[in-house]
Coordinates of C-alpha atoms in Angstrom, one line a residue:
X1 CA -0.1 -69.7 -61.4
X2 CA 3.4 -68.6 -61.9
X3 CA 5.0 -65.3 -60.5
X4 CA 7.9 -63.3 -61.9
X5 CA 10.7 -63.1 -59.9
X6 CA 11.2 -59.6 -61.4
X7 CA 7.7 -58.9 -59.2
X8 CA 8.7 -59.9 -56.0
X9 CA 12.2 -57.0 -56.4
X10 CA 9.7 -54.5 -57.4
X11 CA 7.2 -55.3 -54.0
X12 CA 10.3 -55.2 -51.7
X13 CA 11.7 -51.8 -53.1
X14 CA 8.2 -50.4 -53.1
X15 CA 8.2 -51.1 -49.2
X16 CA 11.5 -49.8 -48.6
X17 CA 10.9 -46.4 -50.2
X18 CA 7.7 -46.6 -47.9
X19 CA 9.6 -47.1 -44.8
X20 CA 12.3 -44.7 -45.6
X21 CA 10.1 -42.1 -46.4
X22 CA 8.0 -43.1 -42.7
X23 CA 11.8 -42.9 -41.3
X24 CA 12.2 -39.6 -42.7
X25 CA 8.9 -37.6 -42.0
X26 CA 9.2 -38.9 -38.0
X27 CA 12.6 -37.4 -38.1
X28 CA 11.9 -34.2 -39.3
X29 CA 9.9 -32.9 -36.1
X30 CA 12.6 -33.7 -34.1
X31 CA 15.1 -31.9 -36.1
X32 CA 12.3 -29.2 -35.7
X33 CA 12.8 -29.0 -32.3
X34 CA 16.3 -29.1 -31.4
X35 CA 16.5 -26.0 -33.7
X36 CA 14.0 -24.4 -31.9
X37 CA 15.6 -24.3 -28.3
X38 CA 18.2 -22.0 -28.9
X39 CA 16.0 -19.2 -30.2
X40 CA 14.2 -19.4 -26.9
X41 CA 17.0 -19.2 -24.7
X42 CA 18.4 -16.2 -26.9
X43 CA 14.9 -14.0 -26.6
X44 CA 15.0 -14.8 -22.4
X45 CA 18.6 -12.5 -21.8
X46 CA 17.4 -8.8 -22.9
X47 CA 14.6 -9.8 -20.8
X48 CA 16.3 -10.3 -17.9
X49 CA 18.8 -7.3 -18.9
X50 CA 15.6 -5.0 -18.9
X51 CA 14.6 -6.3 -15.4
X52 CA 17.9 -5.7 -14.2
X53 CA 17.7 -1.8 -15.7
X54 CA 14.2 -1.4 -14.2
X55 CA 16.0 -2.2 -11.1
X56 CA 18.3 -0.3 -10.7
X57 CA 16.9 3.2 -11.9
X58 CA 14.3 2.1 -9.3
X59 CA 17.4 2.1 -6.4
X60 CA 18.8 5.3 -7.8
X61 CA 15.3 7.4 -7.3
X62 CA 15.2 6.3 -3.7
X63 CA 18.7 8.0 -2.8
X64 CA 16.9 11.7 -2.8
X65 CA 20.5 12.8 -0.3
X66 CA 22.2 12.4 -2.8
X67 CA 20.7 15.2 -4.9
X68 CA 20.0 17.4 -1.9
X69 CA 23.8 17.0 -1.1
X70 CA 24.7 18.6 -4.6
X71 CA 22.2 21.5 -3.8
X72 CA 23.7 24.2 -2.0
X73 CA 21.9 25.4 1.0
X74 CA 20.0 28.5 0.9
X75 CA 18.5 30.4 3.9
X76 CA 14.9 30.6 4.3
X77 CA 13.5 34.1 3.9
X78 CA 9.9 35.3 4.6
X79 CA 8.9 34.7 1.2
X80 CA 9.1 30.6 1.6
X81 CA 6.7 30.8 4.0
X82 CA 4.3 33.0 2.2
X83 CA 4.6 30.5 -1.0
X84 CA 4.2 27.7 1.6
X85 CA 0.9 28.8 3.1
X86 CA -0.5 29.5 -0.3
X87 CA 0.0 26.1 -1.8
X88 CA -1.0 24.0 1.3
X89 CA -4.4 26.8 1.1
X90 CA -4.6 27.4 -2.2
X91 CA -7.1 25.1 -3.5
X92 CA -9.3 24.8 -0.5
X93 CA -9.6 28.5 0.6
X94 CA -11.2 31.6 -0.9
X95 CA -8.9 35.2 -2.5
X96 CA -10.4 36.2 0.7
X97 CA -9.4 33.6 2.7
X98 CA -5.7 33.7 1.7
X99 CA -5.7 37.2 2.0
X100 CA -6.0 36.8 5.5
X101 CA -3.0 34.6 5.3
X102 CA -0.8 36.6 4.4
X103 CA 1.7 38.6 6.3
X104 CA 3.3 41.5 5.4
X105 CA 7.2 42.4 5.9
X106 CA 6.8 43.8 9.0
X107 CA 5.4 40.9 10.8
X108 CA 8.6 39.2 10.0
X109 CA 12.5 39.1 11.8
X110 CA 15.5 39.2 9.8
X111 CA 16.0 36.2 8.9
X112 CA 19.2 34.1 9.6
X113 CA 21.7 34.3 6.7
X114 CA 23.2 30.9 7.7
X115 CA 26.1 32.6 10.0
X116 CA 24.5 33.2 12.8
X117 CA 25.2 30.7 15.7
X118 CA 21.1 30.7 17.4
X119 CA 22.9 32.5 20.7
X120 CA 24.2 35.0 18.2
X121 CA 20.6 35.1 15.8
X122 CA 18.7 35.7 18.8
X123 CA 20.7 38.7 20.5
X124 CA 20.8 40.2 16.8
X125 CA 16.4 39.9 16.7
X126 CA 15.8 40.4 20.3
X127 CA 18.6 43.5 21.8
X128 CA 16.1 44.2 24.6
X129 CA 15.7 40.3 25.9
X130 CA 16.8 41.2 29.7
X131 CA 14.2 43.9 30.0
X132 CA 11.4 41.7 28.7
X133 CA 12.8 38.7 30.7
X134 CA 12.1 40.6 33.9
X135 CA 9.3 42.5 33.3
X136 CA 7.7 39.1 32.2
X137 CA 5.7 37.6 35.2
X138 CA 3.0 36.0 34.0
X139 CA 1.9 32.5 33.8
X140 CA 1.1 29.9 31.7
X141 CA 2.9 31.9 28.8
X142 CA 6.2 32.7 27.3
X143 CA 8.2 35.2 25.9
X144 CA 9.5 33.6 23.0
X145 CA 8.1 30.1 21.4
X146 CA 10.7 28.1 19.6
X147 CA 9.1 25.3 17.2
X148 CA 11.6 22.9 15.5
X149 CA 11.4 18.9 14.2
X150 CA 12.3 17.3 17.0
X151 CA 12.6 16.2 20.7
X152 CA 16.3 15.7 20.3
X153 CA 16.9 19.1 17.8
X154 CA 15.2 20.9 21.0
X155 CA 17.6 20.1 23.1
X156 CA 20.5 20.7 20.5
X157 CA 18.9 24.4 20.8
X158 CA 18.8 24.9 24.6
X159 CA 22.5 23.9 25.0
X160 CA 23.5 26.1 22.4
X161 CA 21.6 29.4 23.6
X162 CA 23.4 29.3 26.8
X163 CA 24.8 32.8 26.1
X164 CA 21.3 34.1 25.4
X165 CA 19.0 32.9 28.0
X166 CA 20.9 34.1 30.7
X167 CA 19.3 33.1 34.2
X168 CA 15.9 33.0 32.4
X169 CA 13.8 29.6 32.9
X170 CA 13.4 27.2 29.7
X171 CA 10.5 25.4 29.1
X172 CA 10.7 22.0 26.9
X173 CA 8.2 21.5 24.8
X174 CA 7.3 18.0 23.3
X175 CA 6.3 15.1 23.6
X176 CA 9.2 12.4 24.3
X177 CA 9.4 11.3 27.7
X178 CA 7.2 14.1 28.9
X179 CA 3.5 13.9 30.1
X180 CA 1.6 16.4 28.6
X181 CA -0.4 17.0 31.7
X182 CA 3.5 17.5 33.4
X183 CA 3.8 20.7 31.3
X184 CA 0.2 21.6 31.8
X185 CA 0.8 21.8 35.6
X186 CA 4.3 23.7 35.3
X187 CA 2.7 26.5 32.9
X188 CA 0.1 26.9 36.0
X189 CA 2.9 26.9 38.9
X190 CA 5.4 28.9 37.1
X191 CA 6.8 31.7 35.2
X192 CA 8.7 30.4 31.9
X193 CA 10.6 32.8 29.5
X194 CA 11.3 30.1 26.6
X195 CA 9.5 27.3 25.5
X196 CA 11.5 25.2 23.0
X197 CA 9.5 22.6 20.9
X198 CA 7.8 20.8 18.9
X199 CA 5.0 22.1 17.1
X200 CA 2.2 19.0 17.4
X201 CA 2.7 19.7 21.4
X202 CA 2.9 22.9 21.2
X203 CA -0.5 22.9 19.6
X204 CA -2.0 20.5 22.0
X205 CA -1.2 22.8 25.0
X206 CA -2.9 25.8 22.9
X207 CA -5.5 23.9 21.9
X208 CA -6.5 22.7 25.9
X209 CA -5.8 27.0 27.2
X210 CA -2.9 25.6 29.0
X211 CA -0.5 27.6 27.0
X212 CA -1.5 31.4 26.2
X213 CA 0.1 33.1 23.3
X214 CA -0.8 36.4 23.8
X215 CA 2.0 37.4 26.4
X216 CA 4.2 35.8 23.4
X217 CA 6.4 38.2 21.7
X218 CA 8.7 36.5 19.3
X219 CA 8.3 32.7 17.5
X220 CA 11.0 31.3 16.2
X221 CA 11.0 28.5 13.4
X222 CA 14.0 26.5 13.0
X223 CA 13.6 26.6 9.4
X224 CA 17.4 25.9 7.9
X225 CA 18.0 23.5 10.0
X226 CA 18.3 20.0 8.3
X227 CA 18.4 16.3 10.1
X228 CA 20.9 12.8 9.2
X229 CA 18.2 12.7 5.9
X230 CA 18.8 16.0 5.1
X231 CA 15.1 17.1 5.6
X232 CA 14.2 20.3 6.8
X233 CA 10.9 20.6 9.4
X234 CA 9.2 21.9 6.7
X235 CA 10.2 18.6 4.7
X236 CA 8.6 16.7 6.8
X237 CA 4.4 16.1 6.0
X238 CA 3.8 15.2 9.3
X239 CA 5.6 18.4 11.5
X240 CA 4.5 20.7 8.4
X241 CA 0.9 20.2 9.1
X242 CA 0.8 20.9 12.6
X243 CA 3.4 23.8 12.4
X244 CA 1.1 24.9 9.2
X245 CA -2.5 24.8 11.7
X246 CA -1.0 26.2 14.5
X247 CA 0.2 29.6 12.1
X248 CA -3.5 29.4 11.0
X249 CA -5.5 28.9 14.1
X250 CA -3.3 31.4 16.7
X251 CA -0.4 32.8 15.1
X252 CA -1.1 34.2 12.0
X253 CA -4.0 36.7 13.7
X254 CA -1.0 37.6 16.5
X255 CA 1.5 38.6 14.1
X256 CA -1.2 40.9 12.2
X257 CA -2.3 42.4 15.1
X258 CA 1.5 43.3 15.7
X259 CA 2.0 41.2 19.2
X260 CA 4.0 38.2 17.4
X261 CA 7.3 38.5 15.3
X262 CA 8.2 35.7 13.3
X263 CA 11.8 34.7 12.5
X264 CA 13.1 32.3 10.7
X265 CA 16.3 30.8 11.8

């Protein structure tokens, strides 16, 4: 049998046109591929640009100073309180109820204006404070109850009433460093004027009859006054709610039944 040579030329281009084509479809994925990678780099950067924005709006909300700082301060007047009361009440308690939380204006001091050094706020409120401090002889009570934030801010207060107090006796109030049962046993042995401090003690010695309110005759909140965060005591969850059920449980009734001035310093 004889083969044309012509045949053998036609097998051999037949099988490279195969094997190109082979060559040509296995180097197509590839190609595929290496186009591929730079679209998936280029969709990861405004990812990483959002994170980046989430961030840092998250790091601006925390600085609440700085806004307070652009705020310019103004004093507290009775009315605060009033609006306070209601909204800590308001959704637990009765018309009724919050009636009989509310005071009227002559259950309050003036209130300070932000001028008033506390020596000078108090001799403006109280003219008649060395005829009460000597007619005052009775025990386990004071005069005048100071409430403010702080162990520290109580202290701040006593050194700077020194041209108030005159020879009366101070009594400090809270908790740091001091032994409930310590003040418990000097309100028994002794005759106290002032009591500077906090209102969570404060409450505690009420709460146990070893401090007596009704001898009281003025209570002063240190309501202006703002810490190293800027926070008021009012600012503060923790001091608000035990200033906010000691005016509830004793207060309050006092200053409607005309024993208990309230200022607000």
């Amino acid at each position: 049998m004889n083969l044309d040579p012509s045949d053998d030329e036609a097998i051999e281009k037949a099988s490279g046109n195969r094997t190109a084509t082979c060559q040509d479809s296995d180097s197509k994925p590839a190609v595929k591929k290496k186009r591929k990678q730079p679209t998936e780099c280029f969709l990861s950067r405004p990812e990483e640009k959002q994170e980046n924005t989430v961030k840092a709006k998250r790091r601006k909300k925390k600085k609440i100073s700085d806004v307070l700082q652009k705020s310019a301060p103004k004093p507290g007047v009775p009315e605060d309180l009033q609006n306070l009361l209601t909204q800590h009440f308001g959704e637990n308690r009765s018309v009724i109820e919050l009636e009989e939380l509310q005071l009227s204006d002559s259950c309050f001091l003036p209130a300070n204006d932000l001028t008033h050094s506390f020596s000078s706020y108090l001799k403006e409120i109280c003219p008649k404070w060395a005829k009460l401090r000597k007619t005052h002889k009775e025990k386990k009570s004071v005069v005048m109850l100071v409430l403010c934030s702080s162990a520290l801010r109580s202290l701040e207060l006593i050194k700077s009433m020194t041209a108030f107090k005159g020879d009366c006796r101070v009594l400090k109030l809270f908790a740091k460093h001091i032994k409930i049962k310590e003040q418990m046993n000097m309100l028994e042995k002794g005759v106290f004027h002032i009591g500077i401090g906090t209102p969570g003690r404060v409450k505690a010695l009420v709460e146990q009859d070893a401090l007596c309110l009704n001898s009281t005759k003025y209570v002063i909140l240190d309501w202006n006054w703002r810490d190293q965060k800027l926070r008021r005591m009012m600012d503060i969850p923790e001091i608000k709610k035990e200033t906010i059920d000691l005016l509830e449980k004793s207060i309050i009734k006092l200053c409607r039944d005309g024993s208990v001035k309230l200022g607000l310093f």
